[in-house]
Short mmCIF file of C-alpha atoms in Angstrom, two decimals:
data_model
loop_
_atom_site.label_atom_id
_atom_site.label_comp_id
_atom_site.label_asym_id
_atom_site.label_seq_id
_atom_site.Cartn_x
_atom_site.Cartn_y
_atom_site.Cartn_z
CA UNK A 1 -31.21 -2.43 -12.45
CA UNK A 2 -27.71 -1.50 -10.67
CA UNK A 3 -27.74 1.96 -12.25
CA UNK A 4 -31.21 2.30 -11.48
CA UNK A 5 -30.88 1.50 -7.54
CA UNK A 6 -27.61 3.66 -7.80
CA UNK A 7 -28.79 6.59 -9.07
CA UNK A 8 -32.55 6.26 -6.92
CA UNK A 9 -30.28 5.53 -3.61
CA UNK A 10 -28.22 8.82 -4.51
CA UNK A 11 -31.66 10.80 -4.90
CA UNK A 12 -32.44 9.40 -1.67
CA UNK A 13 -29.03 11.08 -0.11
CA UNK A 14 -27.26 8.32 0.43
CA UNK A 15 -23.62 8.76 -0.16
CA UNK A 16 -22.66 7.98 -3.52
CA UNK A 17 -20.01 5.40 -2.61
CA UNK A 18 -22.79 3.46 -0.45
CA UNK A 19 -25.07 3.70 -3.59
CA UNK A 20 -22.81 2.36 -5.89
CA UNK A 21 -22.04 -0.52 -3.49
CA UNK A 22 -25.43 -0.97 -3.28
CA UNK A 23 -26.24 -1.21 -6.54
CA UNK A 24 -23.27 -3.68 -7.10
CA UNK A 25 -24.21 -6.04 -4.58
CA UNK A 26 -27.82 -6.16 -6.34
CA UNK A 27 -26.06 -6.68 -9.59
CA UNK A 28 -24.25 -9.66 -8.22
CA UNK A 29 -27.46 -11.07 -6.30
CA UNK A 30 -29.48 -11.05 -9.63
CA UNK A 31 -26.43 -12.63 -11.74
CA UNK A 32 -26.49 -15.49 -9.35
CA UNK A 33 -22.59 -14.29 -8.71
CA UNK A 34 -21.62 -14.82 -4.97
CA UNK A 35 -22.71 -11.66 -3.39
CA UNK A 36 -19.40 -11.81 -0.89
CA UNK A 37 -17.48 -10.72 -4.71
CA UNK A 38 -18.52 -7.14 -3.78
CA UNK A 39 -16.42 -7.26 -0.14
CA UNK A 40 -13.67 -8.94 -2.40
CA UNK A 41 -13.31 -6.70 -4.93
CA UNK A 42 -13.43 -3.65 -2.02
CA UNK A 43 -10.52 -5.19 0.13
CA UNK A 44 -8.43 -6.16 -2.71
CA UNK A 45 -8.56 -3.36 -4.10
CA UNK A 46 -8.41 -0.84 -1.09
CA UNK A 47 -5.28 -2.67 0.50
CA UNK A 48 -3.45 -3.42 -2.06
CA UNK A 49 -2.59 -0.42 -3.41
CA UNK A 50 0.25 1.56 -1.52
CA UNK A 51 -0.44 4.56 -3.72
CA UNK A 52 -3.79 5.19 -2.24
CA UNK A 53 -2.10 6.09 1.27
CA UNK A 54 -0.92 9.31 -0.48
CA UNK A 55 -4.33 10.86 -0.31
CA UNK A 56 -4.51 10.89 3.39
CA UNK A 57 -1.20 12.33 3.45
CA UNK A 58 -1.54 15.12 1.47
CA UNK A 59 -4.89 16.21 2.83
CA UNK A 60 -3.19 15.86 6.28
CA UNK A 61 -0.40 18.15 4.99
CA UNK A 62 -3.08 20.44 3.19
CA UNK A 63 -5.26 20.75 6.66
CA UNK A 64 -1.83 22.15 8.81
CA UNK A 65 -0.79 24.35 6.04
CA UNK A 66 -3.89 26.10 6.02
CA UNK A 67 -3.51 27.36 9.46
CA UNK A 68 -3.67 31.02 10.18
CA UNK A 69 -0.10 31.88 10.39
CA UNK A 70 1.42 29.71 7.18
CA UNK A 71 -2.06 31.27 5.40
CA UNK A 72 -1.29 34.74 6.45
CA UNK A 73 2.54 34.86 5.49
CA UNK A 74 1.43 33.34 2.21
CA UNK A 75 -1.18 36.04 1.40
CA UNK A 76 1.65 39.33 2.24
CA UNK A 77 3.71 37.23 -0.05
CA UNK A 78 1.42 37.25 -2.85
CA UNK A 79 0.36 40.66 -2.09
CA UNK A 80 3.72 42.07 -2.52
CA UNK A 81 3.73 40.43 -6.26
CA UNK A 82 0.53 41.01 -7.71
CA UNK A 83 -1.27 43.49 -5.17
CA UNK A 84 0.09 46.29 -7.22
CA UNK A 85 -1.68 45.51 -10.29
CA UNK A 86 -5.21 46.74 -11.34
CA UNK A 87 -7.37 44.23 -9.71
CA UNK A 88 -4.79 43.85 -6.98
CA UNK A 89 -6.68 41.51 -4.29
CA UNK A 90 -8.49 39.83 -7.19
CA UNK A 91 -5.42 38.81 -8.76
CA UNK A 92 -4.04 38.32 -5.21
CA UNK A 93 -6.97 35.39 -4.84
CA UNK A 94 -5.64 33.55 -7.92
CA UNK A 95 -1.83 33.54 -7.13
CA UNK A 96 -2.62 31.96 -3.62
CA UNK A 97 -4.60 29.56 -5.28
CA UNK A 98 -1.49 28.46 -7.36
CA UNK A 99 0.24 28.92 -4.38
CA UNK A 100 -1.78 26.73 -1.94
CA UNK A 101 -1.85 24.24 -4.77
CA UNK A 102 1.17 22.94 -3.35
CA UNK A 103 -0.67 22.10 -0.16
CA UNK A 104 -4.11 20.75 -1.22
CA UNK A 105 -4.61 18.89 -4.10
CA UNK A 106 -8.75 19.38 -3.44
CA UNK A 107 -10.23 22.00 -5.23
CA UNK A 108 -13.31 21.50 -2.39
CA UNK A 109 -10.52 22.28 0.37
CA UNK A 110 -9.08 24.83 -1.40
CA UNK A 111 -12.57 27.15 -1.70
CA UNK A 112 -13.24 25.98 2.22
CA UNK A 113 -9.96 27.60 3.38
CA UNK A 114 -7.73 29.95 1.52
CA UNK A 115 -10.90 30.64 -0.36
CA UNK A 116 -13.55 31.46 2.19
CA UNK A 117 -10.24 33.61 3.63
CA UNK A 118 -10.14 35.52 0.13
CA UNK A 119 -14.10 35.99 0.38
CA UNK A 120 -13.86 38.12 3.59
CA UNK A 121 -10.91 40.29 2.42
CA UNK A 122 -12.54 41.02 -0.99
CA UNK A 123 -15.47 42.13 0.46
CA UNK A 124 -14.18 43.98 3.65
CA UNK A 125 -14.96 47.80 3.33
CA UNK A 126 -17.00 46.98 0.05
CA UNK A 127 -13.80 46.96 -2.33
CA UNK A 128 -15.71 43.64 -4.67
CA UNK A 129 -19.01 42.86 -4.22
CA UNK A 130 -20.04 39.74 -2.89
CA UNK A 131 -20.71 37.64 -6.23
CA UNK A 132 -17.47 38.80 -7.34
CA UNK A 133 -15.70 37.43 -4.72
CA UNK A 134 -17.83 34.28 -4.41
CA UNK A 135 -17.11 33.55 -8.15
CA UNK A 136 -13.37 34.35 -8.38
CA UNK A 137 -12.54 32.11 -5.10
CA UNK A 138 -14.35 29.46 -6.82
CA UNK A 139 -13.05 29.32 -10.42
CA UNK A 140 -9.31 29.90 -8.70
CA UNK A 141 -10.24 27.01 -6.50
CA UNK A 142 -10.34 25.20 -10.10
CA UNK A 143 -6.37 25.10 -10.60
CA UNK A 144 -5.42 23.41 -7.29
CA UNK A 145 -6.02 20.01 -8.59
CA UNK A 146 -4.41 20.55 -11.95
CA UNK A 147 -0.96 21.57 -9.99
CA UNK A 148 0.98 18.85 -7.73
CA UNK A 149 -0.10 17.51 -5.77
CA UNK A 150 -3.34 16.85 -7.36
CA UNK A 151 -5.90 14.65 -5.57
CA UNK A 152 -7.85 13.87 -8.93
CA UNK A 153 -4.55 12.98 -10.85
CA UNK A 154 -3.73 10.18 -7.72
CA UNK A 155 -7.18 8.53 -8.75
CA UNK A 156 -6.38 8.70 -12.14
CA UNK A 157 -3.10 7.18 -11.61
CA UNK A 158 -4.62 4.36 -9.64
CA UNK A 159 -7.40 3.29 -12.36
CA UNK A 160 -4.77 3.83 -15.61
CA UNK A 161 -1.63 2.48 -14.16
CA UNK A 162 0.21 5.85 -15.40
CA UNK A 163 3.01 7.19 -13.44
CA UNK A 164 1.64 9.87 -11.06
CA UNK A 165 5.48 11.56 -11.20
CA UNK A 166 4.85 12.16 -15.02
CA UNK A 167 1.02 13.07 -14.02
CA UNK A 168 2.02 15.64 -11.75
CA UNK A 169 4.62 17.17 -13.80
CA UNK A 170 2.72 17.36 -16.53
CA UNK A 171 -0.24 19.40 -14.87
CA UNK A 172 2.13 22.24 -14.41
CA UNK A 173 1.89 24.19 -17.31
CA UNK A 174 -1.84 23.65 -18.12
CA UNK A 175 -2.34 24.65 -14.74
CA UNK A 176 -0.54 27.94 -14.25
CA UNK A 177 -1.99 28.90 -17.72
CA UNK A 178 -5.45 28.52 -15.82
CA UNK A 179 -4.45 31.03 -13.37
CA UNK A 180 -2.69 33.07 -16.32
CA UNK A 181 -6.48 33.64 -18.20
CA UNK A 182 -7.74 34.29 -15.14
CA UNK A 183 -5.70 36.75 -13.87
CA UNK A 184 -5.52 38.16 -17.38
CA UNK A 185 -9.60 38.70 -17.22
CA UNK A 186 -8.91 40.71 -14.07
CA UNK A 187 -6.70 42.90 -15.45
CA UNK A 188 -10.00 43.45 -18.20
CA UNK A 189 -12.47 43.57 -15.52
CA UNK A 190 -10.66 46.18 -12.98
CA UNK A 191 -10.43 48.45 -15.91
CA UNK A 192 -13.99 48.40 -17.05
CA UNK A 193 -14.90 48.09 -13.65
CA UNK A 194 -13.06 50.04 -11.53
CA UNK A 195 -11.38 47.76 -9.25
CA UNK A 196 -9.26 49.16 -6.62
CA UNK A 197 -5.37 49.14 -6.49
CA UNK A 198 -4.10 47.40 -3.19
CA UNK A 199 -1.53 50.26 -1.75
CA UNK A 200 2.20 49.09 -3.09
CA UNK A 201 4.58 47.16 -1.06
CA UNK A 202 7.56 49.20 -1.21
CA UNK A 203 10.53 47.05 -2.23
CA UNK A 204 12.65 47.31 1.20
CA UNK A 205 10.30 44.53 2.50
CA UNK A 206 9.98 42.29 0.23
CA UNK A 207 13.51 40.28 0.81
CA UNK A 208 11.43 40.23 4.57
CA UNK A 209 8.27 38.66 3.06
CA UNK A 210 9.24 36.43 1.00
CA UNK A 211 11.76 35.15 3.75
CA UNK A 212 8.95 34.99 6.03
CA UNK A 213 6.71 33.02 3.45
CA UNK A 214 9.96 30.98 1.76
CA UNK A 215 9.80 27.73 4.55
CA UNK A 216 6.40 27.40 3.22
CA UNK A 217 7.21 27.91 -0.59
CA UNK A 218 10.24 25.14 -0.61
CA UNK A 219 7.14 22.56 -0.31
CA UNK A 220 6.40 21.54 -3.43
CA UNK A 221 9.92 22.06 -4.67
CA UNK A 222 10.55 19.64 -1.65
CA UNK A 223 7.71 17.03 -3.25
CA UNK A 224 8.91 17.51 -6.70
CA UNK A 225 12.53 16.76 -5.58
CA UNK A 226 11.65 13.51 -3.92
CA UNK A 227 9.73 12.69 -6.89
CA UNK A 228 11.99 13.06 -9.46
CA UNK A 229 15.05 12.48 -8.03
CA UNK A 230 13.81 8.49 -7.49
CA UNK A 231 14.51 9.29 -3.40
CA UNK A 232 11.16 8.62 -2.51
CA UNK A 233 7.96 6.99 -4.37
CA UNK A 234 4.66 8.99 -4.63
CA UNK A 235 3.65 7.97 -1.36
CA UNK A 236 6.44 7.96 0.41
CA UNK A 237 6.92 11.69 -1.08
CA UNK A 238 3.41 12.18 0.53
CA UNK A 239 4.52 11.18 3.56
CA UNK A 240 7.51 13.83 3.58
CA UNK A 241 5.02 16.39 2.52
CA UNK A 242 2.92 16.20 5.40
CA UNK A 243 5.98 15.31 8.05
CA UNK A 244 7.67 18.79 6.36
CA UNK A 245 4.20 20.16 6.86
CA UNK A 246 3.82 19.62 10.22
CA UNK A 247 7.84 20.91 11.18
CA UNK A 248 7.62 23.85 9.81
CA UNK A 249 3.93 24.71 11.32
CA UNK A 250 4.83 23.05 14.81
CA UNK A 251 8.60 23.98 15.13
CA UNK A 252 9.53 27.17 12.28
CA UNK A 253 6.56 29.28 13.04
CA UNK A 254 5.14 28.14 16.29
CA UNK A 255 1.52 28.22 14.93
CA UNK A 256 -0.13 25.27 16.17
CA UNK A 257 -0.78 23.80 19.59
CA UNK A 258 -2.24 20.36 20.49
CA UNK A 259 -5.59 21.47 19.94
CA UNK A 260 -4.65 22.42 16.14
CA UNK A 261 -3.28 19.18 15.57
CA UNK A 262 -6.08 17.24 17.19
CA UNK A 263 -8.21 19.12 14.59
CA UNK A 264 -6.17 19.06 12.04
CA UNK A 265 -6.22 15.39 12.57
CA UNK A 266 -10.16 14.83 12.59
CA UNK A 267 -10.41 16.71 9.59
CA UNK A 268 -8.20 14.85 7.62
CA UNK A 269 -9.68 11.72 8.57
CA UNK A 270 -13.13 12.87 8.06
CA UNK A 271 -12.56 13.78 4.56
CA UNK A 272 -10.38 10.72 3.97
CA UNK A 273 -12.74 8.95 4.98
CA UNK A 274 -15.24 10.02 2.31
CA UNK A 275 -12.76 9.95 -0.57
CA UNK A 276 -11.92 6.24 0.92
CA UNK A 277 -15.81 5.15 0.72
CA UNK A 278 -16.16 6.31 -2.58
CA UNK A 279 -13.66 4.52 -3.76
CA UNK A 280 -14.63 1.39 -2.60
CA UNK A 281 -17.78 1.68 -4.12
CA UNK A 282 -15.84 2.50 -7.87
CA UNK A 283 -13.53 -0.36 -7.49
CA UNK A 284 -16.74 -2.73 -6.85
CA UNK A 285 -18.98 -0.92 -10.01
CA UNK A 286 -15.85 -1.04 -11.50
CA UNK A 287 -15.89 -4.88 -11.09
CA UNK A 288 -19.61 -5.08 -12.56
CA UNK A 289 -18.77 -2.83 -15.32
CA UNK A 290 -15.89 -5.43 -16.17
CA UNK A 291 -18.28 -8.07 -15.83
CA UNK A 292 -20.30 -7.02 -18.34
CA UNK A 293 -17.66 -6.13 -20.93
CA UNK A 294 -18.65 -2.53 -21.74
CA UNK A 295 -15.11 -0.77 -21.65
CA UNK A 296 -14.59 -3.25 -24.72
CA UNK A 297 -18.30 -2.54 -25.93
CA UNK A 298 -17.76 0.74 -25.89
CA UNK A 299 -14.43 0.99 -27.58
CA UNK A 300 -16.29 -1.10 -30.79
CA UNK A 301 -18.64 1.73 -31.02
CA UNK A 302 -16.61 4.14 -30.90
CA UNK A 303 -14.31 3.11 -33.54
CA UNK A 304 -17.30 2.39 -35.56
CA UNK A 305 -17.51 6.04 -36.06
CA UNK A 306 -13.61 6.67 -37.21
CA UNK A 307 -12.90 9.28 -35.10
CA UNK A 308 -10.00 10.93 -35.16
CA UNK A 309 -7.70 11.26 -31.79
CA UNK A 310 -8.64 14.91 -32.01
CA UNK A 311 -12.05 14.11 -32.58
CA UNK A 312 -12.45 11.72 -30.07
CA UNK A 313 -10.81 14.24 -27.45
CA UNK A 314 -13.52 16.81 -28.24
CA UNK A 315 -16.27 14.12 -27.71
CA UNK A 316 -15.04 13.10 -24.71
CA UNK A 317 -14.28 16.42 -23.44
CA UNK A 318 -17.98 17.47 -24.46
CA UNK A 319 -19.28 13.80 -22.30
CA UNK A 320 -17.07 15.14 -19.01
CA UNK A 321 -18.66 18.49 -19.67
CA UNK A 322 -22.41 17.32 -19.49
CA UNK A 323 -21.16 14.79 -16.58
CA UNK A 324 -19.19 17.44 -14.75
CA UNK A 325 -22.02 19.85 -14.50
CA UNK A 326 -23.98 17.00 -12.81
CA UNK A 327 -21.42 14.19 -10.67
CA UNK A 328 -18.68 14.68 -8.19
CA UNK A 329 -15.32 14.55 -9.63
CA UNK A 330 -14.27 12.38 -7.94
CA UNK A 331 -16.91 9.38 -9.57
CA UNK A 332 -16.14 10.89 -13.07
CA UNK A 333 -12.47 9.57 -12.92
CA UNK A 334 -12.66 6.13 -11.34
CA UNK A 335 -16.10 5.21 -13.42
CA UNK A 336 -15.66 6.84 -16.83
CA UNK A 337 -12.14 6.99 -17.87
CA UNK A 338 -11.40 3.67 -17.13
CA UNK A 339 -14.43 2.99 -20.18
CA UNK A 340 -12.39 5.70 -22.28
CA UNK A 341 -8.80 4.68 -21.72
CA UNK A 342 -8.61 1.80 -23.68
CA UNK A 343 -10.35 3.76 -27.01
CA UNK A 344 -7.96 6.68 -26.48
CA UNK A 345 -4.76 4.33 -26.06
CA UNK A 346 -5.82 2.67 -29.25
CA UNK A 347 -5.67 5.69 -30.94
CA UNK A 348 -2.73 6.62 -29.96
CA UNK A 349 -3.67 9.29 -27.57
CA UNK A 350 -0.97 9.70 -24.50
CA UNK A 351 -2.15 8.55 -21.09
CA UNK A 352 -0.67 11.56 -19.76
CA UNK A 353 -2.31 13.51 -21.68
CA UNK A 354 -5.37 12.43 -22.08
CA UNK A 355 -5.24 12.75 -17.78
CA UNK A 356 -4.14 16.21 -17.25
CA UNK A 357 -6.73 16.88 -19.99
CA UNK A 358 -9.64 14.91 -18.03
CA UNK A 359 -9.08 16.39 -14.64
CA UNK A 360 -8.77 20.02 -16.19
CA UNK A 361 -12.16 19.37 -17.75
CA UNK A 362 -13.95 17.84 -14.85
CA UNK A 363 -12.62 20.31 -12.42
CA UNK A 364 -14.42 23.07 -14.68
CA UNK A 365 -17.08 21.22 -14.05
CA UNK A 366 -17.12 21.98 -10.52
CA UNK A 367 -18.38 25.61 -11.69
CA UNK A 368 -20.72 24.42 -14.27
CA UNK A 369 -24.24 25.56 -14.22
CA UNK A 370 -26.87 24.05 -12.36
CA UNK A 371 -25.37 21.65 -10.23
CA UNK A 372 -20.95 22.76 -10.02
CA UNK A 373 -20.56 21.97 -6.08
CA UNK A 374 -18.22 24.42 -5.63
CA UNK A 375 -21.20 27.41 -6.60
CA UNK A 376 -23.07 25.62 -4.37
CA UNK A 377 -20.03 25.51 -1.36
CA UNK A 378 -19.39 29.14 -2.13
CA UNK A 379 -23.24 30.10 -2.01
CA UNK A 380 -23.03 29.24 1.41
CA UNK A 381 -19.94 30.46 2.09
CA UNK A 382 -20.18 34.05 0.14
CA UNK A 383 -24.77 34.35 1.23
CA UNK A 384 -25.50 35.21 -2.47
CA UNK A 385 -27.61 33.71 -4.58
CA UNK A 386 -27.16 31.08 -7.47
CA UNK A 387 -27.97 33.24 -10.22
CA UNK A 388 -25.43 36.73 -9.19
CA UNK A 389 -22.67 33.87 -8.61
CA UNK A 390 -23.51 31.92 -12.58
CA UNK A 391 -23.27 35.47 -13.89
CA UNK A 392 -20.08 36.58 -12.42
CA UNK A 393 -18.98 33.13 -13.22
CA UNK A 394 -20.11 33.10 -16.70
CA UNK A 395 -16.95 35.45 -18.14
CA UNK A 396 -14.08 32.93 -15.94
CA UNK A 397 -15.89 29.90 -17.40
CA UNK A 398 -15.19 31.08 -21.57
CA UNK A 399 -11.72 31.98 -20.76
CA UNK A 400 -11.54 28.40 -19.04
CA UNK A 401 -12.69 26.62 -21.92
CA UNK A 402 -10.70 28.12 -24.16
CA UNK A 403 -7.80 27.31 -22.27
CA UNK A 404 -9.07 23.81 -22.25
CA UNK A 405 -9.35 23.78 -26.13
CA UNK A 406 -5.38 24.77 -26.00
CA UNK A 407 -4.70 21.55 -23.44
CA UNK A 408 -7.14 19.36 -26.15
CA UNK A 409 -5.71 20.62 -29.70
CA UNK A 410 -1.74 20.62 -28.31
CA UNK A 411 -0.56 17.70 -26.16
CA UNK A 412 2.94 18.84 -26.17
CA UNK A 413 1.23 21.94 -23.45
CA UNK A 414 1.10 18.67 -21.28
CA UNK A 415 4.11 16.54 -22.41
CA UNK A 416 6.87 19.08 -22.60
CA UNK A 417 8.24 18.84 -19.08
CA UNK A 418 7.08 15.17 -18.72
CA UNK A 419 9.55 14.67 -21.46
CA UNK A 420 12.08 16.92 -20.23
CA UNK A 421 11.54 14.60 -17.27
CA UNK A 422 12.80 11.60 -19.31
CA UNK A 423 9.34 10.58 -20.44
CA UNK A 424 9.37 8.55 -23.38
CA UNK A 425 5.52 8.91 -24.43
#
């Protein structure tokens, strides 16, 4: 009856954190349980975890470096490296997106800035067409959250109890092999194509560009350091993030008055805010789904079928697939995986693995035919329709998963610079 009411208040468009609330508080009401549990369960759960204030942070941090003058000294820089190359402002679109990983952490925020950005250059004088561009800025979008600091990896942290230092670090190599298949389809594409070459930025200014874009490239070399060195913890690193942020947009280049920050503020909150509500409404389902003793269920019936840790991975990365194509993110990692974890840890799979690997497949997700919200964000965004952006999307999705097959089939992709790192798993 909870997943009923959850899934009929959802259809209803009611936000998916008030549904599963909803549907929580009925559990509890038809259990006999005190209903006041649900509020319980929220508070405790909300407040007591420091490591949730480094969402706000980093969204703060994203929102100011996304402002037109950081954006637009970022975008010569990549220019000047990959512009030359066949494909030039294609290719340009994926480095930024590795670039402004660094500053987002939100796939969603990614497409809605740097990538609605990308959408109007690609298509200015008619050099891409518009499903192109629509589809590139949203499969690029894809390796924000895979890259620290990642958003997605934060919540997985929070429901696994696995160090989001060792999470972070070990999304970097999965992640710029994402934007390495992608880029390397472009190179395919402009040739069969005939994509145009971006005119060569001759070699006298780059030492200008790159000192130009540099204050804003030492960021996540800046997070990383706090990280690792044991300085600062996760949050606290957040915190520097978004007070480094905020000097170098402010004070180094001058771009942002009051009325920047006021908006830069209200954004943040605003999509806080929603992360926050949903949430709340996992750590109450989460509470029910506890209740009724199906992570343990669960991890019976699995091992009633003697999988192996490889095939497990592929069932579970098939499971995210379907889920991905149809739920925010977002709900994937605080209500499934915590029902997987325990089966995969008793398998022997690595946390940190089997998290980059999660994230990396529900972030594909987000570009999965019918219902990927980011075709559906750059749809609006781009004016095309759903079936020119699926089958310019079609080609980046393959290459994708067969990138995510690598991730699945060799967990040292993910654990070689968590080790390096001093991580023992």
């Amino acid at each position: 009856m909870a997943l009923v009411v959850i899934v009929a208040l959802s259809l209803l468009g009611v936000p998916i954190g008030h549904a599963m609330i909803g549907g929580s508080v009925l559990y509890l009401y038809l259990k006999g349980m005190d209903m006041g549990t649900a509020a319980e369960q929220l508070l405790n759960g909300t407040y007591s975890s420091f490591l949730l204030l480094a969402i706000p942070l980093f969204i703060f941090a994203a929102t100011i470096m996304s402002t037109g003058s950081v954006m637009d000294r970022l975008l010569r820089f990549c220019n000047a490296i990959v512009g030359r190359f066949p494909g030039g402002l294609a290719q340009v679109n994926v480095l930024q997106s590795v670039v402004f990983a660094s500053m987002s952490g939100s796939a969603l925020a990614d497409a809605a800035g740097s990538g609605k950005v990308m959408q109007t250059m690609m298509t200015r004088d008619g050099k891409y067409t518009p499903g192109f561009a629509a589809a590139l800025s949203a499969v690029s979008s894809v390796i924000g959250p895979i890259l620290p600091p990642s958003i997605p990896l934060v919540l997985y942290a929070l429901v696994s109890g696995t160090s989001i230092g060792y999470l972070f670090i070990g999304g970097v190599l999965p992640g710029l092999m994402l934007g390495a298949v992608q880029m390397g389809l472009i190179y395919y594409l402009a040739k069969s194509r005939g994509f145009p070459l971006e005119p060569r930025v001759p070699l006298r200014d780059m030492p200008r560009i790159t000192r130009e874009a540099f204050p804003a490239l030492m960021l996540p070399v800046i997070l990383l350091g706090c990280l690792y060195s044991g300085i600062t913890t996760p949050t606290e690193a957040a915190g520097v993030a978004a007070a480094y942020a905020l000097l170098i947009s402010a004070g180094l280049y001058r771009s942002m008055r009051w009325a920047d920050l006021y908006d830069s503020l209200l954004s943040s909150a605003r999509m806080s805010i929603s992360i926050g509500m949903l949430i709340a409404g996992a750590l109450v389902f989460n509470y029910v789904i506890t209740s009724e003793n199906i992570p343990a269920a669960l991890s019976v019936q699995l091992k009633g079928l003697e999988l192996s840790p490889l095939g497990f991975l592929l069932l579970v990365n098939l499971v995210l697939l379907v889920l991905g194509a149809f739920l925010e993110g977002s709900t994937i990692i605080l209500i499934i995986l915590p029902v997987l974890l325990p089966t995969a840890v008793a398998l022997g799979i690595d946390p940190v693995h089997f998290g980059v690997m999660a994230v990396l497949n529900i972030m594909i997700g987000l570009i999965t035919p019918p219902y990927g919200l980011l075709l559906f964000m750059m749809m609006k965004i781009a004016n095309v329709s759903l079936g020119v952006l699926m089958r310019e999307v079609m080609p980046f999705l393959l290459v994708m998963l067969g990138a995510l097959a690598l991730v699945t089939v060799w967990p040292d992709l993910t654990l070689a610079l968590p080790r390096l790192a001093g991580y023992k798993g």
